[in-house]
Amino acid sequence: MPTELKPFSWERMISAVEAVRERALRATKALREAGVPHGIAGGNAVAAWVARIDEAAVRNTRDVDILVRRADFGRIQLALESVGFHYHQVMGVDCFIDGPNGSPSDAVHLLYAAEKVRPEYILPSADVTEIEPADDYDIVSLPALLTMKLNSYRDKDRMHLRDMLSVGLIDETWLEKLPPLHADRLQQLINDPDG
């Protein structure tokens, strides 16, 4: 069956971005009010860091990744369900879908602090102490975010790393601070940013 194309619409494009922002704000406000340490991670963290230098270079993302401690899961579930999210586990990932008709692709995904997301990653995720405060929510620190992106190194992670390189958030001076595999990955992107 062919894909149904809707008319072009600035309103739909803006609405998509606003929906992610609203979801992130609602989730982090609930976690703050519950006293749960956390930090925005993933593509939204990259966007927040990039926007500090060049808002025109910001890339939007549709899901919300939040770094939390596994030990806080009970409080996290109560907090997020109190503001309309529904718990699901999708392909081994704990996530909170926005409402009964929400989608896992635009849900709140939990990343567990100080744990490896996948066994093959060389380093665990950051701890929730590795955050930078922002007006509306806390963001994973730049060194922690860099490590997490170099750990996973999927296509979208490489694109996020290119975004950080393009605005000067990271550069070759970071290489000596990284484990060899991560340094090799970052060097590849520095050498061939379009590859």
PDB file of C-alpha atoms in Angstrom:
ATOM      1  CA  MET A   1       0.000   0.000   0.000  1.00  0.00           C
ATOM      2  CA  PRO A   2       1.450   3.407  -0.938  1.00  0.00           C
ATOM      3  CA  THR A   3       2.313   5.948   1.725  1.00  0.00           C
ATOM      4  CA  GLU A   4      -0.305   8.662   2.105  1.00  0.00           C
ATOM      5  CA  LEU A   5       1.229  12.100   1.621  1.00  0.00           C
ATOM      6  CA  LYS A   6      -0.386  14.971   3.468  1.00  0.00           C
ATOM      7  CA  PRO A   7      -0.042  18.571   2.250  1.00  0.00           C
ATOM      8  CA  PHE A   8       3.150  20.446   3.136  1.00  0.00           C
ATOM      9  CA  SER A   9       2.670  22.256   6.414  1.00  0.00           C
ATOM     10  CA  TRP A  10       4.849  24.540   8.525  1.00  0.00           C
ATOM     11  CA  GLU A  11       2.317  24.027  11.308  1.00  0.00           C
ATOM     12  CA  ARG A  12       2.885  20.240  11.367  1.00  0.00           C
ATOM     13  CA  MET A  13       6.656  20.716  11.350  1.00  0.00           C
ATOM     14  CA  ILE A  14       6.503  23.199  14.227  1.00  0.00           C
ATOM     15  CA  SER A  15       3.994  21.042  16.091  1.00  0.00           C
ATOM     16  CA  ALA A  16       6.343  18.041  15.901  1.00  0.00           C
ATOM     17  CA  VAL A  17       9.171  20.002  17.521  1.00  0.00           C
ATOM     18  CA  GLU A  18       6.871  21.501  20.137  1.00  0.00           C
ATOM     19  CA  ALA A  19       5.505  18.058  21.027  1.00  0.00           C
ATOM     20  CA  VAL A  20       9.017  16.808  21.858  1.00  0.00           C
ATOM     21  CA  ARG A  21       9.728  19.913  23.931  1.00  0.00           C
ATOM     22  CA  GLU A  22       6.453  19.595  25.823  1.00  0.00           C
ATOM     23  CA  ARG A  23       7.065  15.898  26.483  1.00  0.00           C
ATOM     24  CA  ALA A  24      10.584  16.591  27.782  1.00  0.00           C
ATOM     25  CA  LEU A  25       9.417  19.439  30.007  1.00  0.00           C
ATOM     26  CA  ARG A  26       6.502  17.461  31.438  1.00  0.00           C
ATOM     27  CA  ALA A  27       8.678  14.427  32.167  1.00  0.00           C
ATOM     28  CA  THR A  28      11.576  16.339  33.723  1.00  0.00           C
ATOM     29  CA  LYS A  29       9.270  18.541  35.796  1.00  0.00           C
ATOM     30  CA  ALA A  30       7.629  15.421  37.225  1.00  0.00           C
ATOM     31  CA  LEU A  31      11.035  13.904  37.993  1.00  0.00           C
ATOM     32  CA  ARG A  32      12.262  17.121  39.637  1.00  0.00           C
ATOM     33  CA  GLU A  33       9.134  17.337  41.776  1.00  0.00           C
ATOM     34  CA  ALA A  34       9.644  13.696  42.812  1.00  0.00           C
ATOM     35  CA  GLY A  35      13.275  14.428  43.746  1.00  0.00           C
ATOM     36  CA  VAL A  36      14.650  11.995  41.142  1.00  0.00           C
ATOM     37  CA  PRO A  37      18.157  12.902  39.898  1.00  0.00           C
ATOM     38  CA  HIS A  38      18.210  12.870  36.097  1.00  0.00           C
ATOM     39  CA  GLY A  39      19.631  14.496  32.995  1.00  0.00           C
ATOM     40  CA  ILE A  40      18.458  14.887  29.410  1.00  0.00           C
ATOM     41  CA  ALA A  41      20.678  12.767  27.155  1.00  0.00           C
ATOM     42  CA  GLY A  42      20.701  11.715  23.499  1.00  0.00           C
ATOM     43  CA  GLY A  43      19.745  13.949  20.615  1.00  0.00           C
ATOM     44  CA  ASN A  44      18.018  16.528  22.794  1.00  0.00           C
ATOM     45  CA  ALA A  45      21.173  16.947  24.861  1.00  0.00           C
ATOM     46  CA  VAL A  46      23.193  17.391  21.672  1.00  0.00           C
ATOM     47  CA  ALA A  47      20.685  19.997  20.464  1.00  0.00           C
ATOM     48  CA  ALA A  48      20.882  21.854  23.783  1.00  0.00           C
ATOM     49  CA  TRP A  49      24.695  21.970  23.636  1.00  0.00           C
ATOM     50  CA  VAL A  50      24.797  22.931  19.939  1.00  0.00           C
ATOM     51  CA  ALA A  51      22.218  25.697  20.492  1.00  0.00           C
ATOM     52  CA  ARG A  52      24.597  27.342  22.973  1.00  0.00           C
ATOM     53  CA  ILE A  53      26.828  28.152  19.991  1.00  0.00           C
ATOM     54  CA  ASP A  54      24.641  28.165  16.870  1.00  0.00           C
ATOM     55  CA  GLU A  55      20.891  27.679  17.016  1.00  0.00           C
ATOM     56  CA  ALA A  56      20.784  27.320  13.223  1.00  0.00           C
ATOM     57  CA  ALA A  57      22.858  24.129  13.570  1.00  0.00           C
ATOM     58  CA  VAL A  58      20.350  22.427  15.883  1.00  0.00           C
ATOM     59  CA  ARG A  59      18.983  19.103  14.665  1.00  0.00           C
ATOM     60  CA  ASN A  60      15.586  18.027  15.984  1.00  0.00           C
ATOM     61  CA  THR A  61      14.852  14.601  17.406  1.00  0.00           C
ATOM     62  CA  ARG A  62      11.552  12.941  18.192  1.00  0.00           C
ATOM     63  CA  ASP A  63      12.234  10.924  21.326  1.00  0.00           C
ATOM     64  CA  VAL A  64      13.354  12.019  24.770  1.00  0.00           C
ATOM     65  CA  ASP A  65      16.264  10.157  26.392  1.00  0.00           C
ATOM     66  CA  ILE A  66      16.623  10.678  30.131  1.00  0.00           C
ATOM     67  CA  LEU A  67      19.554   9.438  32.193  1.00  0.00           C
ATOM     68  CA  VAL A  68      18.401   8.091  35.576  1.00  0.00           C
ATOM     69  CA  ARG A  69      19.505   5.616  38.229  1.00  0.00           C
ATOM     70  CA  ARG A  70      17.933   2.165  38.013  1.00  0.00           C
ATOM     71  CA  ALA A  71      17.428   2.191  41.790  1.00  0.00           C
ATOM     72  CA  ASP A  72      14.987   5.091  41.312  1.00  0.00           C
ATOM     73  CA  PHE A  73      12.746   3.214  38.876  1.00  0.00           C
ATOM     74  CA  GLY A  74       9.766   2.971  41.251  1.00  0.00           C
ATOM     75  CA  ARG A  75       9.768   6.717  41.856  1.00  0.00           C
ATOM     76  CA  ILE A  76      10.324   7.376  38.150  1.00  0.00           C
ATOM     77  CA  GLN A  77       7.341   5.250  37.186  1.00  0.00           C
ATOM     78  CA  LEU A  78       5.067   6.948  39.716  1.00  0.00           C
ATOM     79  CA  ALA A  79       6.216  10.411  38.638  1.00  0.00           C
ATOM     80  CA  LEU A  80       5.868   9.829  34.902  1.00  0.00           C
ATOM     81  CA  GLU A  81       2.576   7.969  35.117  1.00  0.00           C
ATOM     82  CA  SER A  82       1.179  10.827  37.220  1.00  0.00           C
ATOM     83  CA  VAL A  83       1.602  13.146  34.216  1.00  0.00           C
ATOM     84  CA  GLY A  84       0.126  10.880  31.560  1.00  0.00           C
ATOM     85  CA  PHE A  85       2.915   8.536  30.485  1.00  0.00           C
ATOM     86  CA  HIS A  86       2.418   4.765  30.241  1.00  0.00           C
ATOM     87  CA  TYR A  87       5.225   2.315  30.997  1.00  0.00           C
ATOM     88  CA  HIS A  88       6.317  -0.150  28.294  1.00  0.00           C
ATOM     89  CA  GLN A  89       9.398  -2.187  27.601  1.00  0.00           C
ATOM     90  CA  VAL A  90      10.321  -2.200  23.934  1.00  0.00           C
ATOM     91  CA  MET A  91      13.217  -4.374  22.731  1.00  0.00           C
ATOM     92  CA  GLY A  92      14.667  -4.403  26.248  1.00  0.00           C
ATOM     93  CA  VAL A  93      14.410  -0.618  26.709  1.00  0.00           C
ATOM     94  CA  ASP A  94      12.301   0.851  29.494  1.00  0.00           C
ATOM     95  CA  CYS A  95      10.207   3.641  28.042  1.00  0.00           C
ATOM     96  CA  PHE A  96       7.178   5.718  28.836  1.00  0.00           C
ATOM     97  CA  ILE A  97       4.762   6.239  25.988  1.00  0.00           C
ATOM     98  CA  ASP A  98       2.884   9.515  25.920  1.00  0.00           C
ATOM     99  CA  GLY A  99      -0.730   8.549  26.538  1.00  0.00           C
ATOM    100  CA  PRO A 100      -2.621   5.386  25.624  1.00  0.00           C
ATOM    101  CA  ASN A 101      -2.217   5.996  21.872  1.00  0.00           C
ATOM    102  CA  GLY A 102       1.425   7.092  21.971  1.00  0.00           C
ATOM    103  CA  SER A 103       4.260   5.512  20.038  1.00  0.00           C
ATOM    104  CA  PRO A 104       7.526   4.005  21.315  1.00  0.00           C
ATOM    105  CA  SER A 105       9.409   6.045  18.707  1.00  0.00           C
ATOM    106  CA  ASP A 106       8.395   9.308  20.349  1.00  0.00           C
ATOM    107  CA  ALA A 107       8.387   8.126  23.952  1.00  0.00           C
ATOM    108  CA  VAL A 108      10.531   8.965  26.953  1.00  0.00           C
ATOM    109  CA  HIS A 109      13.363   6.406  26.962  1.00  0.00           C
ATOM    110  CA  LEU A 110      15.313   5.654  30.124  1.00  0.00           C
ATOM    111  CA  LEU A 111      19.083   5.292  30.062  1.00  0.00           C
ATOM    112  CA  TYR A 112      20.523   3.898  33.259  1.00  0.00           C
ATOM    113  CA  ALA A 113      23.370   5.775  34.882  1.00  0.00           C
ATOM    114  CA  ALA A 114      26.703   4.015  35.320  1.00  0.00           C
ATOM    115  CA  GLU A 115      25.480   1.014  33.277  1.00  0.00           C
ATOM    116  CA  LYS A 116      26.355  -0.099  29.771  1.00  0.00           C
ATOM    117  CA  VAL A 117      23.459   0.328  27.343  1.00  0.00           C
ATOM    118  CA  ARG A 118      24.789  -2.694  25.424  1.00  0.00           C
ATOM    119  CA  PRO A 119      27.309  -5.273  26.621  1.00  0.00           C
ATOM    120  CA  GLU A 120      29.719  -4.481  23.766  1.00  0.00           C
ATOM    121  CA  TYR A 121      30.079  -0.813  24.753  1.00  0.00           C
ATOM    122  CA  ILE A 122      33.491  -0.125  26.226  1.00  0.00           C
ATOM    123  CA  LEU A 123      32.223   2.299  28.868  1.00  0.00           C
ATOM    124  CA  PRO A 124      29.047   2.639  30.904  1.00  0.00           C
ATOM    125  CA  SER A 125      26.727   5.613  30.612  1.00  0.00           C
ATOM    126  CA  ALA A 126      27.450   8.683  32.680  1.00  0.00           C
ATOM    127  CA  ASP A 127      26.251   9.045  36.230  1.00  0.00           C
ATOM    128  CA  VAL A 128      23.470  11.493  37.049  1.00  0.00           C
ATOM    129  CA  THR A 129      26.083  13.587  38.827  1.00  0.00           C
ATOM    130  CA  GLU A 130      27.590  14.401  35.386  1.00  0.00           C
ATOM    131  CA  ILE A 131      25.028  17.028  34.435  1.00  0.00           C
ATOM    132  CA  GLU A 132      24.809  20.734  33.706  1.00  0.00           C
ATOM    133  CA  PRO A 133      21.832  22.672  35.042  1.00  0.00           C
ATOM    134  CA  ALA A 134      19.575  24.462  32.566  1.00  0.00           C
ATOM    135  CA  ASP A 135      16.504  26.613  33.085  1.00  0.00           C
ATOM    136  CA  ASP A 136      13.927  23.932  32.408  1.00  0.00           C
ATOM    137  CA  TYR A 137      15.855  20.707  32.983  1.00  0.00           C
ATOM    138  CA  ASP A 138      19.331  19.331  33.515  1.00  0.00           C
ATOM    139  CA  ILE A 139      21.512  18.249  30.582  1.00  0.00           C
ATOM    140  CA  VAL A 140      24.181  15.541  30.517  1.00  0.00           C
ATOM    141  CA  SER A 141      27.625  17.187  30.636  1.00  0.00           C
ATOM    142  CA  LEU A 142      29.547  17.557  27.389  1.00  0.00           C
ATOM    143  CA  PRO A 143      32.271  14.996  28.293  1.00  0.00           C
ATOM    144  CA  ALA A 144      29.622  12.473  29.362  1.00  0.00           C
ATOM    145  CA  LEU A 145      27.556  13.099  26.235  1.00  0.00           C
ATOM    146  CA  LEU A 146      30.625  12.681  24.019  1.00  0.00           C
ATOM    147  CA  THR A 147      31.401   9.347  25.689  1.00  0.00           C
ATOM    148  CA  MET A 148      27.832   8.128  25.273  1.00  0.00           C
ATOM    149  CA  LYS A 149      27.751   9.096  21.585  1.00  0.00           C
ATOM    150  CA  LEU A 150      31.150   7.489  20.898  1.00  0.00           C
ATOM    151  CA  ASN A 151      30.001   4.348  22.733  1.00  0.00           C
ATOM    152  CA  SER A 152      26.952   3.768  20.543  1.00  0.00           C
ATOM    153  CA  TYR A 153      28.355   5.250  17.311  1.00  0.00           C
ATOM    154  CA  ARG A 154      25.277   4.482  15.172  1.00  0.00           C
ATOM    155  CA  ASP A 155      24.516   6.616  12.109  1.00  0.00           C
ATOM    156  CA  LYS A 156      22.531   9.121  14.169  1.00  0.00           C
ATOM    157  CA  ASP A 157      25.260   9.237  16.831  1.00  0.00           C
ATOM    158  CA  ARG A 158      27.877   9.992  14.186  1.00  0.00           C
ATOM    159  CA  MET A 159      25.628  12.762  12.856  1.00  0.00           C
ATOM    160  CA  HIS A 160      25.293  14.189  16.380  1.00  0.00           C
ATOM    161  CA  LEU A 161      29.081  14.050  16.765  1.00  0.00           C
ATOM    162  CA  ARG A 162      29.469  15.875  13.441  1.00  0.00           C
ATOM    163  CA  ASP A 163      27.084  18.549  14.701  1.00  0.00           C
ATOM    164  CA  MET A 164      29.205  19.006  17.828  1.00  0.00           C
ATOM    165  CA  LEU A 165      32.376  19.157  15.726  1.00  0.00           C
ATOM    166  CA  SER A 166      30.881  21.630  13.258  1.00  0.00           C
ATOM    167  CA  VAL A 167      30.165  24.247  15.927  1.00  0.00           C
ATOM    168  CA  GLY A 168      33.436  23.687  17.803  1.00  0.00           C
ATOM    169  CA  LEU A 169      32.048  22.003  20.929  1.00  0.00           C
ATOM    170  CA  ILE A 170      34.545  19.202  20.412  1.00  0.00           C
ATOM    171  CA  ASP A 171      37.773  19.031  18.429  1.00  0.00           C
ATOM    172  CA  GLU A 172      41.101  17.180  18.264  1.00  0.00           C
ATOM    173  CA  THR A 173      42.053  18.362  21.770  1.00  0.00           C
ATOM    174  CA  TRP A 174      39.546  15.839  23.157  1.00  0.00           C
ATOM    175  CA  LEU A 175      41.405  12.876  21.605  1.00  0.00           C
ATOM    176  CA  GLU A 176      43.977  12.514  24.391  1.00  0.00           C
ATOM    177  CA  LYS A 177      41.203  12.373  27.021  1.00  0.00           C
ATOM    178  CA  LEU A 178      39.466   9.414  25.377  1.00  0.00           C
ATOM    179  CA  PRO A 179      40.039   5.639  25.471  1.00  0.00           C
ATOM    180  CA  PRO A 180      41.747   4.389  22.268  1.00  0.00           C
ATOM    181  CA  LEU A 181      38.590   3.099  20.514  1.00  0.00           C
ATOM    182  CA  HIS A 182      36.725   6.342  21.187  1.00  0.00           C
ATOM    183  CA  ALA A 183      39.723   8.409  20.101  1.00  0.00           C
ATOM    184  CA  ASP A 184      39.916   6.412  16.853  1.00  0.00           C
ATOM    185  CA  ARG A 185      36.211   6.998  16.193  1.00  0.00           C
ATOM    186  CA  LEU A 186      36.455  10.726  16.835  1.00  0.00           C
ATOM    187  CA  GLN A 187      39.607  10.977  14.695  1.00  0.00           C
ATOM    188  CA  GLN A 188      37.760   9.307  11.797  1.00  0.00           C
ATOM    189  CA  LEU A 189      35.050  11.959  11.980  1.00  0.00           C
ATOM    190  CA  ILE A 190      37.597  14.761  12.214  1.00  0.00           C
ATOM    191  CA  ASN A 191      39.476  13.381   9.195  1.00  0.00           C
ATOM    192  CA  ASP A 192      36.361  12.751   7.120  1.00  0.00           C
ATOM    193  CA  PRO A 193      33.413  14.747   8.447  1.00  0.00           C
ATOM    194  CA  ASP A 194      31.261  13.916   5.415  1.00  0.00           C
ATOM    195  CA  GLY A 195      32.083  10.191   5.333  1.00  0.00           C
TER     196      GLY A 195
END
